[in-house]
PDB file of C-alpha atoms and ligand atoms in Angstrom:
ATOM      1  CA  MET A 690       0.883   6.662 -22.517  1.00  0.00           C
ATOM      2  CA  PRO A 691      -2.160   4.803 -21.114  1.00  0.00           C
ATOM      3  CA  ILE A 692      -2.207   2.931 -17.861  1.00  0.00           C
ATOM      4  CA  ARG A 693      -2.157  -0.710 -18.674  1.00  0.00           C
ATOM      5  CA  SER A 694      -1.250  -2.437 -15.311  1.00  0.00           C
ATOM      6  CA  ASP A 695      -2.652  -2.352 -11.664  1.00  0.00           C
ATOM      7  CA  TRP A 696      -0.870  -4.086  -8.987  1.00  0.00           C
ATOM      8  CA  HIS A 697      -3.127  -2.931  -5.827  1.00  0.00           C
ATOM      9  CA  ILE A 698      -6.607  -4.236  -6.034  1.00  0.00           C
ATOM     10  CA  HIS A 699      -8.724  -5.452  -3.145  1.00  0.00           C
ATOM     11  CA  THR A 700     -11.559  -8.022  -3.468  1.00  0.00           C
ATOM     12  CA  ARG A 701     -14.547  -8.753  -1.038  1.00  0.00           C
ATOM     13  CA  ASN A 702     -12.407 -11.126   0.780  1.00  0.00           C
ATOM     14  CA  SER A 703     -10.382  -8.322   2.334  1.00  0.00           C
ATOM     15  CA  CYS A 704     -10.954  -7.533   5.971  1.00  0.00           C
ATOM     16  CA  ASP A 705     -11.993  -3.933   5.240  1.00  0.00           C
ATOM     17  CA  GLU A 706     -14.958  -2.603   3.230  1.00  0.00           C
ATOM     18  CA  ALA A 707     -13.686  -3.965  -0.073  1.00  0.00           C
ATOM     19  CA  ALA A 708     -16.455  -5.475  -2.166  1.00  0.00           C
ATOM     20  CA  LEU A 709     -15.233  -6.528  -5.610  1.00  0.00           C
ATOM     21  CA  THR A 710     -15.652 -10.206  -6.712  1.00  0.00           C
ATOM     22  CA  VAL A 711     -12.848 -11.678  -8.756  1.00  0.00           C
ATOM     23  CA  ARG A 712     -15.288 -12.254 -11.683  1.00  0.00           C
ATOM     24  CA  ASP A 713     -16.248  -8.728 -11.797  1.00  0.00           C
ATOM     25  CA  LEU A 714     -12.593  -7.737 -11.528  1.00  0.00           C
ATOM     26  CA  LEU A 715     -11.693  -9.845 -14.559  1.00  0.00           C
ATOM     27  CA  ALA A 716     -14.522  -8.295 -16.556  1.00  0.00           C
ATOM     28  CA  GLY A 717     -13.753  -4.705 -15.271  1.00  0.00           C
ATOM     29  CA  ALA A 718     -10.046  -4.863 -15.977  1.00  0.00           C
ATOM     30  CA  ALA A 719     -10.747  -5.914 -19.597  1.00  0.00           C
ATOM     31  CA  ALA A 720     -13.200  -3.094 -19.875  1.00  0.00           C
ATOM     32  CA  CYS A 721     -10.667  -0.527 -18.607  1.00  0.00           C
ATOM     33  CA  GLY A 722      -7.787  -1.707 -20.760  1.00  0.00           C
ATOM     34  CA  ILE A 723      -5.832  -3.164 -17.851  1.00  0.00           C
ATOM     35  CA  SER A 724      -4.050  -6.190 -19.121  1.00  0.00           C
ATOM     36  CA  ASP A 725      -1.612  -7.003 -16.254  1.00  0.00           C
ATOM     37  CA  PHE A 726      -2.749  -6.771 -12.681  1.00  0.00           C
ATOM     38  CA  GLY A 727      -3.031  -8.516  -9.323  1.00  0.00           C
ATOM     39  CA  ILE A 728      -5.368  -8.732  -6.313  1.00  0.00           C
ATOM     40  CA  THR A 729      -3.965  -7.650  -2.988  1.00  0.00           C
ATOM     41  CA  ASP A 730      -6.052  -8.216   0.025  1.00  0.00           C
ATOM     42  CA  HIS A 731      -5.018  -7.203   3.472  1.00  0.00           C
ATOM     43  CA  VAL A 732      -2.851  -9.307   5.844  1.00  0.00           C
ATOM     44  CA  HIS A 733      -2.080  -7.369   9.036  1.00  0.00           C
ATOM     45  CA  THR A 734      -1.307 -10.311  11.219  1.00  0.00           C
ATOM     46  CA  PRO A 735      -1.885 -14.108  10.779  1.00  0.00           C
ATOM     47  CA  TYR A 736      -5.445 -13.481  11.874  1.00  0.00           C
ATOM     48  CA  ASN A 737      -6.375 -12.341   8.443  1.00  0.00           C
ATOM     49  CA  LEU A 738      -5.003 -15.471   6.641  1.00  0.00           C
ATOM     50  CA  LEU A 739      -8.445 -16.975   6.443  1.00  0.00           C
ATOM     51  CA  ASP A 740      -9.470 -13.990   4.188  1.00  0.00           C
ATOM     52  CA  ILE A 741      -6.396 -14.764   1.948  1.00  0.00           C
ATOM     53  CA  GLU A 742      -7.430 -18.392   1.770  1.00  0.00           C
ATOM     54  CA  ALA A 743     -10.975 -17.251   0.612  1.00  0.00           C
ATOM     55  CA  ALA A 744      -9.295 -14.943  -1.958  1.00  0.00           C
ATOM     56  CA  ARG A 745      -7.126 -17.658  -3.188  1.00  0.00           C
ATOM     57  CA  ARG A 746     -10.158 -19.981  -3.729  1.00  0.00           C
ATOM     58  CA  GLU A 747     -12.170 -17.288  -5.517  1.00  0.00           C
ATOM     59  CA  PHE A 748      -9.193 -16.486  -7.581  1.00  0.00           C
ATOM     60  CA  ASP A 749      -8.592 -19.911  -8.894  1.00  0.00           C
ATOM     61  CA  ALA A 750     -12.273 -20.637  -9.383  1.00  0.00           C
ATOM     62  CA  ALA A 751     -12.532 -17.621 -11.734  1.00  0.00           C
ATOM     63  CA  CYS A 752      -9.953 -19.248 -14.204  1.00  0.00           C
ATOM     64  CA  PRO A 753      -7.961 -15.910 -14.409  1.00  0.00           C
ATOM     65  CA  PRO A 754      -5.721 -15.244 -17.461  1.00  0.00           C
ATOM     66  CA  ALA A 755      -1.853 -15.714 -16.987  1.00  0.00           C
ATOM     67  CA  SER A 756      -1.511 -12.009 -16.804  1.00  0.00           C
ATOM     68  CA  ALA A 757      -3.674 -11.873 -13.646  1.00  0.00           C
ATOM     69  CA  HIS A 758      -1.793 -12.473 -10.327  1.00  0.00           C
ATOM     70  CA  PHE A 759      -2.358 -13.308  -6.766  1.00  0.00           C
ATOM     71  CA  GLY A 760      -0.644 -10.925  -4.326  1.00  0.00           C
ATOM     72  CA  VAL A 761      -1.395  -9.531  -0.794  1.00  0.00           C
ATOM     73  CA  GLU A 762      -0.988  -6.268   0.877  1.00  0.00           C
ATOM     74  CA  ILE A 763       0.804  -6.510   4.169  1.00  0.00           C
ATOM     75  CA  SER A 764       1.230  -3.888   6.892  1.00  0.00           C
ATOM     76  CA  CYS A 765       4.213  -3.003   8.995  1.00  0.00           C
ATOM     77  CA  VAL A 766       3.261  -4.231  12.560  1.00  0.00           C
ATOM     78  CA  SER A 767       5.152  -5.050  15.749  1.00  0.00           C
ATOM     79  CA  GLU A 768       6.589  -8.228  17.190  1.00  0.00           C
ATOM     80  CA  TRP A 769       4.891  -7.203  20.408  1.00  0.00           C
ATOM     81  CA  GLU A 770       1.310  -7.491  18.905  1.00  0.00           C
ATOM     82  CA  LEU A 771       2.203 -10.590  16.962  1.00  0.00           C
ATOM     83  CA  GLU A 772       3.217 -12.300  20.126  1.00  0.00           C
ATOM     84  CA  LYS A 773       0.118 -11.217  21.998  1.00  0.00           C
ATOM     85  CA  ILE A 774      -2.094 -12.413  19.147  1.00  0.00           C
ATOM     86  CA  ALA A 775      -0.255 -15.714  18.942  1.00  0.00           C
ATOM     87  CA  ARG A 776      -0.914 -16.301  22.640  1.00  0.00           C
ATOM     88  CA  GLY A 777      -4.601 -15.843  21.918  1.00  0.00           C
ATOM     89  CA  GLU A 778      -4.772 -12.612  24.130  1.00  0.00           C
ATOM     90  CA  VAL A 779      -7.048 -10.720  21.705  1.00  0.00           C
ATOM     91  CA  GLU A 780     -10.541 -11.659  20.679  1.00  0.00           C
ATOM     92  CA  ARG A 781     -10.732 -10.284  17.138  1.00  0.00           C
ATOM     93  CA  PRO A 782      -7.414  -8.594  16.101  1.00  0.00           C
ATOM     94  CA  VAL A 783      -8.621  -7.623  12.569  1.00  0.00           C
ATOM     95  CA  TYR A 784      -6.316  -4.737  12.641  1.00  0.00           C
ATOM     96  CA  GLY A 785      -3.696  -6.165  15.002  1.00  0.00           C
ATOM     97  CA  ILE A 786      -3.316  -4.243  18.279  1.00  0.00           C
ATOM     98  CA  ARG A 787      -3.196  -0.490  17.713  1.00  0.00           C
ATOM     99  CA  GLU A 788      -2.759   0.896  21.181  1.00  0.00           C
ATOM    100  CA  GLY A 789      -0.652   0.106  24.168  1.00  0.00           C
ATOM    101  CA  GLY A 790       2.636  -1.255  22.746  1.00  0.00           C
ATOM    102  CA  PRO A 791       6.119  -0.022  23.506  1.00  0.00           C
ATOM    103  CA  ALA A 792       7.396   3.017  21.486  1.00  0.00           C
ATOM    104  CA  GLY A 793      10.255   1.740  19.298  1.00  0.00           C
ATOM    105  CA  ALA A 794       8.698  -1.647  19.228  1.00  0.00           C
ATOM    106  CA  GLU A 795      10.563  -4.301  17.159  1.00  0.00           C
ATOM    107  CA  LEU A 796       9.035  -4.155  13.711  1.00  0.00           C
ATOM    108  CA  ALA A 797       7.634  -7.136  11.891  1.00  0.00           C
ATOM    109  CA  VAL A 798       5.227  -8.289   9.143  1.00  0.00           C
ATOM    110  CA  GLY A 799       2.326 -10.605   9.861  1.00  0.00           C
ATOM    111  CA  LEU A 800       2.792 -12.874   6.975  1.00  0.00           C
ATOM    112  CA  PRO A 801       5.030 -16.001   7.693  1.00  0.00           C
ATOM    113  CA  GLU A 802       7.093 -16.987   4.662  1.00  0.00           C
ATOM    114  CA  GLU A 803       5.718 -20.636   4.773  1.00  0.00           C
ATOM    115  CA  GLU A 804       2.229 -19.216   4.595  1.00  0.00           C
ATOM    116  CA  ARG A 805       3.269 -16.973   1.605  1.00  0.00           C
ATOM    117  CA  ARG A 806       4.367 -20.078  -0.241  1.00  0.00           C
ATOM    118  CA  ARG A 807       1.419 -22.338   0.795  1.00  0.00           C
ATOM    119  CA  LEU A 808      -1.017 -19.755  -0.500  1.00  0.00           C
ATOM    120  CA  GLY A 809       1.000 -19.242  -3.780  1.00  0.00           C
ATOM    121  CA  ILE A 810       1.383 -15.517  -3.063  1.00  0.00           C
ATOM    122  CA  GLU A 811       3.222 -14.247  -6.138  1.00  0.00           C
ATOM    123  CA  TYR A 812       4.208 -10.789  -4.896  1.00  0.00           C
ATOM    124  CA  VAL A 813       3.731  -8.686  -1.667  1.00  0.00           C
ATOM    125  CA  VAL A 814       2.691  -5.033  -1.539  1.00  0.00           C
ATOM    126  CA  ALA A 815       3.700  -3.553   1.805  1.00  0.00           C
ATOM    127  CA  GLY A 816       2.428  -0.418   3.446  1.00  0.00           C
ATOM    128  CA  VAL A 817       2.794   1.781   6.494  1.00  0.00           C
ATOM    129  CA  HIS A 818      -0.849   2.026   7.726  1.00  0.00           C
ATOM    130  CA  TRP A 819      -0.539   3.559  11.219  1.00  0.00           C
ATOM    131  CA  PRO A 820       1.850   4.932  13.770  1.00  0.00           C
ATOM    132  CA  LEU A 821       3.303   2.329  16.032  1.00  0.00           C
ATOM    133  CA  TYR A 822       2.755   3.461  19.643  1.00  0.00           C
ATOM    134  CA  VAL A 823       4.266   6.864  19.331  1.00  0.00           C
ATOM    135  CA  PRO A 824       2.533  10.186  20.526  1.00  0.00           C
ATOM    136  CA  TYR A 825       0.169  11.754  18.049  1.00  0.00           C
ATOM    137  CA  GLU A 826       2.628  14.526  17.339  1.00  0.00           C
ATOM    138  CA  ALA A 827       3.762  15.304  13.772  1.00  0.00           C
ATOM    139  CA  ASP A 828       7.529  14.996  14.184  1.00  0.00           C
ATOM    140  CA  ALA A 829       7.238  11.816  16.228  1.00  0.00           C
ATOM    141  CA  ILE A 830       4.936  10.294  13.537  1.00  0.00           C
ATOM    142  CA  THR A 831       7.160  11.381  10.679  1.00  0.00           C
ATOM    143  CA  ARG A 832      10.075   9.686  12.303  1.00  0.00           C
ATOM    144  CA  ASP A 833       8.058   6.630  12.971  1.00  0.00           C
ATOM    145  CA  TYR A 834       6.682   6.364   9.371  1.00  0.00           C
ATOM    146  CA  HIS A 835      10.188   6.782   8.116  1.00  0.00           C
ATOM    147  CA  ARG A 836      11.568   3.865  10.321  1.00  0.00           C
ATOM    148  CA  GLN A 837       8.648   1.678   9.202  1.00  0.00           C
ATOM    149  CA  LEU A 838       9.242   2.628   5.522  1.00  0.00           C
ATOM    150  CA  LEU A 839      12.939   1.613   5.724  1.00  0.00           C
ATOM    151  CA  PHE A 840      12.028  -1.629   7.366  1.00  0.00           C
ATOM    152  CA  LEU A 841       9.748  -2.537   4.502  1.00  0.00           C
ATOM    153  CA  ALA A 842      12.279  -1.390   1.955  1.00  0.00           C
ATOM    154  CA  CYS A 843      14.875  -3.853   3.458  1.00  0.00           C
ATOM    155  CA  HIS A 844      12.468  -6.694   4.053  1.00  0.00           C
ATOM    156  CA  PRO A 845      13.123  -9.762   1.802  1.00  0.00           C
ATOM    157  CA  MET A 846       9.408 -10.485   1.436  1.00  0.00           C
ATOM    158  CA  VAL A 847       8.413  -7.230   0.055  1.00  0.00           C
ATOM    159  CA  THR A 848       8.096  -6.577  -3.626  1.00  0.00           C
ATOM    160  CA  ILE A 849       6.366  -3.064  -3.725  1.00  0.00           C
ATOM    161  CA  ILE A 850       6.262  -0.338  -1.128  1.00  0.00           C
ATOM    162  CA  ALA A 851       2.499   0.872  -1.138  1.00  0.00           C
ATOM    163  CA  HIS A 852       1.614   4.430  -0.910  1.00  0.00           C
ATOM    164  CA  PRO A 853       4.597   5.934   1.068  1.00  0.00           C
ATOM    165  CA  TRP A 854       3.486   8.668   3.546  1.00  0.00           C
ATOM    166  CA  TRP A 855      -0.311   7.880   3.133  1.00  0.00           C
ATOM    167  CA  TRP A 856      -2.164   9.109   6.127  1.00  0.00           C
ATOM    168  CA  MET A 857      -5.729   8.708   7.587  1.00  0.00           C
ATOM    169  CA  GLY A 858      -7.389   9.254  10.774  1.00  0.00           C
ATOM    170  CA  ARG A 859      -6.504  12.227  13.047  1.00  0.00           C
ATOM    171  CA  TRP A 860      -6.141  15.827  11.800  1.00  0.00           C
ATOM    172  CA  ARG A 861      -9.014  15.592   9.375  1.00  0.00           C
ATOM    173  CA  ASP A 862     -11.071  18.875   9.132  1.00  0.00           C
ATOM    174  CA  THR A 863     -14.843  18.748   9.617  1.00  0.00           C
ATOM    175  CA  ASP A 864     -15.374  19.071   5.856  1.00  0.00           C
ATOM    176  CA  GLY A 865     -13.542  15.814   5.459  1.00  0.00           C
ATOM    177  CA  ILE A 866     -10.310  17.359   4.010  1.00  0.00           C
ATOM    178  CA  TYR A 867      -6.810  16.694   5.528  1.00  0.00           C
ATOM    179  CA  ARG A 868      -4.996  20.213   5.545  1.00  0.00           C
ATOM    180  CA  SER A 869      -2.603  20.061   8.489  1.00  0.00           C
ATOM    181  CA  ASP A 870      -0.521  17.559  10.502  1.00  0.00           C
ATOM    182  CA  PRO A 871       1.340  15.436  10.160  1.00  0.00           C
ATOM    183  CA  TRP A 872       2.481  16.506   6.583  1.00  0.00           C
ATOM    184  CA  LEU A 873      -0.720  16.998   4.626  1.00  0.00           C
ATOM    185  CA  ASP A 874      -0.426  20.916   4.717  1.00  0.00           C
ATOM    186  CA  ASP A 875       3.038  20.678   3.081  1.00  0.00           C
ATOM    187  CA  PHE A 876       4.826  17.553   1.999  1.00  0.00           C
ATOM    188  CA  THR A 877       8.197  19.434   2.221  1.00  0.00           C
ATOM    189  CA  ARG A 878       7.923  19.192   6.016  1.00  0.00           C
ATOM    190  CA  ILE A 879       9.370  15.747   5.673  1.00  0.00           C
ATOM    191  CA  PRO A 880      13.180  16.108   5.763  1.00  0.00           C
ATOM    192  CA  ALA A 881      14.876  15.564   2.324  1.00  0.00           C
ATOM    193  CA  ALA A 882      17.365  13.338   4.135  1.00  0.00           C
ATOM    194  CA  MET A 883      14.519  10.749   4.907  1.00  0.00           C
ATOM    195  CA  HIS A 884      13.580  10.698   1.227  1.00  0.00           C
ATOM    196  CA  ARG A 885      17.215  10.125   0.198  1.00  0.00           C
ATOM    197  CA  GLU A 886      17.674   7.334   2.686  1.00  0.00           C
ATOM    198  CA  PHE A 887      14.423   5.615   1.499  1.00  0.00           C
ATOM    199  CA  SER A 888      15.392   6.018  -2.132  1.00  0.00           C
ATOM    200  CA  GLU A 889      18.756   4.469  -1.515  1.00  0.00           C
ATOM    201  CA  ALA A 890      17.259   1.587   0.487  1.00  0.00           C
ATOM    202  CA  VAL A 891      14.715   0.838  -2.186  1.00  0.00           C
ATOM    203  CA  ARG A 892      17.242   0.843  -4.935  1.00  0.00           C
ATOM    204  CA  ALA A 893      19.749  -1.337  -2.969  1.00  0.00           C
ATOM    205  CA  ASN A 894      17.068  -3.832  -2.215  1.00  0.00           C
ATOM    206  CA  GLY A 895      15.394  -3.978  -5.639  1.00  0.00           C
ATOM    207  CA  LYS A 896      11.957  -2.846  -4.491  1.00  0.00           C
ATOM    208  CA  ALA A 897       9.371  -0.914  -6.445  1.00  0.00           C
ATOM    209  CA  VAL A 898       7.593   2.048  -5.154  1.00  0.00           C
ATOM    210  CA  GLU A 899       3.954   2.506  -5.752  1.00  0.00           C
ATOM    211  CA  ILE A 900       2.017   5.368  -7.532  1.00  0.00           C
ATOM    212  CA  ASN A 901      -1.191   4.804  -5.602  1.00  0.00           C
ATOM    213  CA  LEU A 902      -4.098   6.331  -7.418  1.00  0.00           C
ATOM    214  CA  GLY A 903      -7.016   6.057  -4.996  1.00  0.00           C
ATOM    215  CA  ALA A 904      -5.205   6.869  -1.752  1.00  0.00           C
ATOM    216  CA  MET A 905      -2.697   9.348  -3.014  1.00  0.00           C
ATOM    217  CA  ILE A 906      -2.698  10.854  -6.455  1.00  0.00           C
ATOM    218  CA  LEU A 907      -6.582  11.052  -6.685  1.00  0.00           C
ATOM    219  CA  ASN A 908      -7.422  10.971  -3.103  1.00  0.00           C
ATOM    220  CA  PRO A 909     -10.281  13.642  -2.816  1.00  0.00           C
ATOM    221  CA  THR A 910      -9.675  14.096   0.957  1.00  0.00           C
ATOM    222  CA  TYR A 911      -6.213  15.559   0.193  1.00  0.00           C
ATOM    223  CA  THR A 912      -5.614  19.083  -1.106  1.00  0.00           C
ATOM    224  CA  GLU A 913      -4.636  19.412  -4.776  1.00  0.00           C
ATOM    225  CA  ARG A 914      -1.446  21.224  -3.692  1.00  0.00           C
ATOM    226  CA  PHE A 915      -0.475  18.201  -1.481  1.00  0.00           C
ATOM    227  CA  ARG A 916      -1.260  15.812  -4.223  1.00  0.00           C
ATOM    228  CA  TRP A 917       1.043  17.753  -6.626  1.00  0.00           C
ATOM    229  CA  GLN A 918       3.788  17.786  -4.106  1.00  0.00           C
ATOM    230  CA  TYR A 919       3.442  14.126  -3.689  1.00  0.00           C
ATOM    231  CA  GLY A 920       3.468  13.501  -7.287  1.00  0.00           C
ATOM    232  CA  GLU A 921       6.725  15.523  -7.775  1.00  0.00           C
ATOM    233  CA  TYR A 922       8.279  13.300  -4.954  1.00  0.00           C
ATOM    234  CA  LEU A 923       7.337  10.241  -6.944  1.00  0.00           C
ATOM    235  CA  ALA A 924       8.712  11.693 -10.186  1.00  0.00           C
ATOM    236  CA  ALA A 925      12.032  12.523  -8.325  1.00  0.00           C
ATOM    237  CA  LEU A 926      12.153   8.944  -7.092  1.00  0.00           C
ATOM    238  CA  GLN A 927      11.870   7.837 -10.593  1.00  0.00           C
ATOM    239  CA  SER A 928      14.626  10.088 -11.791  1.00  0.00           C
ATOM    240  CA  GLU A 929      16.952   8.673  -9.084  1.00  0.00           C
ATOM    241  CA  GLY A 930      16.401   5.191 -10.650  1.00  0.00           C
ATOM    242  CA  VAL A 931      13.624   3.930  -8.494  1.00  0.00           C
ATOM    243  CA  THR A 932      11.135   1.596 -10.219  1.00  0.00           C
ATOM    244  CA  LEU A 933       7.646   2.791  -9.839  1.00  0.00           C
ATOM    245  CA  SER A 934       4.450   0.587 -10.051  1.00  0.00           C
ATOM    246  CA  ILE A 935       0.789   1.484 -10.430  1.00  0.00           C
ATOM    247  CA  GLY A 936      -1.890   0.691  -7.959  1.00  0.00           C
ATOM    248  CA  SER A 937      -5.545   1.791  -8.062  1.00  0.00           C
ATOM    249  CA  ASP A 938      -6.223   0.588  -4.508  1.00  0.00           C
ATOM    250  CA  CYS A 939      -9.714  -0.082  -5.700  1.00  0.00           C
ATOM    251  CA  HIS A 940     -12.032  -1.154  -2.900  1.00  0.00           C
ATOM    252  CA  ASP A 941     -15.372  -0.756  -4.794  1.00  0.00           C
ATOM    253  CA  ALA A 942     -17.761  -3.418  -6.027  1.00  0.00           C
ATOM    254  CA  ILE A 943     -17.164  -2.241  -9.509  1.00  0.00           C
ATOM    255  CA  TYR A 944     -13.520  -2.262 -10.668  1.00  0.00           C
ATOM    256  CA  GLY A 945     -12.071   0.938 -11.876  1.00  0.00           C
ATOM    257  CA  SER A 946     -10.350   4.147 -11.196  1.00  0.00           C
ATOM    258  CA  ASP A 947     -10.201   7.537 -13.033  1.00  0.00           C
ATOM    259  CA  PHE A 948      -7.432   6.247 -15.193  1.00  0.00           C
ATOM    260  CA  ASP A 949      -7.756   9.031 -17.774  1.00  0.00           C
ATOM    261  CA  ARG A 950      -7.143  11.695 -15.172  1.00  0.00           C
ATOM    262  CA  ALA A 951      -4.346   9.725 -13.610  1.00  0.00           C
ATOM    263  CA  GLU A 952      -2.610   9.440 -16.886  1.00  0.00           C
ATOM    264  CA  GLN A 953      -2.779  13.155 -17.494  1.00  0.00           C
ATOM    265  CA  ILE A 954      -1.356  13.934 -14.071  1.00  0.00           C
ATOM    266  CA  LEU A 955       1.510  11.459 -14.415  1.00  0.00           C
ATOM    267  CA  GLU A 956       2.219  12.865 -17.877  1.00  0.00           C
ATOM    268  CA  ARG A 957       2.378  16.435 -16.515  1.00  0.00           C
ATOM    269  CA  LEU A 958       4.669  15.189 -13.754  1.00  0.00           C
ATOM    270  CA  GLY A 959       7.024  13.795 -16.287  1.00  0.00           C
ATOM    271  CA  ILE A 960       6.720  10.233 -15.084  1.00  0.00           C
ATOM    272  CA  ASP A 961       7.949   7.796 -17.622  1.00  0.00           C
ATOM    273  CA  MET A 962       5.110   5.217 -18.045  1.00  0.00           C
ATOM    274  CA  SER A 963       7.261   2.945 -20.398  1.00  0.00           C
ATOM    275  CA  ILE A 964       9.407   1.751 -17.479  1.00  0.00           C
ATOM    276  CA  LEU A 965       6.812   0.811 -14.805  1.00  0.00           C
ATOM    277  CA  TRP A 966       7.157  -2.287 -12.743  1.00  0.00           C
ATOM    278  CA  ARG A 967       5.375  -5.414 -14.106  1.00  0.00           C
ATOM    279  CA  LEU A 968       5.162  -8.983 -13.201  1.00  0.00           C
ATOM    280  CA  PRO A 969       5.664 -11.514 -16.168  1.00  0.00           C
ATOM    281  CA  SER A 970       2.656 -13.536 -17.033  1.00  0.00           C
ATOM    282  CA  ARG A 971       2.386 -16.695 -15.029  1.00  0.00           C
ATOM    283  CA  GLU A 972       3.522 -19.958 -16.764  1.00  0.00           C
ATOM    284  CA  TYR A 973       1.428 -23.102 -16.476  1.00  0.00           C
TER     285      TYR A 973
HETATM  286 ZN1   ZN B1939      -2.677   0.407   2.145  1.00  0.00          ZN
HETATM  287 ZN1   ZN B1940      -4.864  -1.375  -0.213  1.00  0.00          ZN
END
């Protein structure tokens, strides 16, 4: 079954290297046969809200169809960094404060509910993007990621959990491939009890879990073995009753992903594409 939706797309307004204009997205999605989709630029802390205001203006000016939506991608951050940033103690906290916080810091999201409403944000994709002040040691990071994932799964603002267990940064081989810690050598290193607890939390709170194409299923810096193990994990979540959603995580200036290849992989994994998460068209 072809992929027809994409709920994780970055525009040039995002704080990272994303480069796509909303106009080019609208044309590109139509060309790729993607009928239902949404833009999701990053909000790590309120410092990024100017980007979201710019995205909102560009989105509205492009006169999008009712099946195009306005979302954001938030991160799991800490109360500690939000407070420091609110006090003006950091000059340009584009990615919050990534060092020096207390281990076990109280978890938080950087998007106040009143800002979500003011900006007309229709849905919230939320991801774990970095460890929160724990040592760079595989077991500590696994526990920390699980703690963050559970926090997001229980947070009332969150609609979709983005790319569970995505990893970037340390432990990358010189050829650019991740083959070792914290779990990139073998996804079964993560205790099954964590997956059970996450699956239960997601179902109890009615969240969707993302099939992220660019950062996970098609990520060229992960091994094929890892990507397959990860796909089996997503298929297992679906068989337990978890709703899955599709996200290209496109950061390019030209919209797209290798949707054909992704479709083949998802089919081989036995993922049922007819029951994916979808936001109804907006009403005017
Ligand atoms: Zn992300
Ligand atoms: Zn993203």
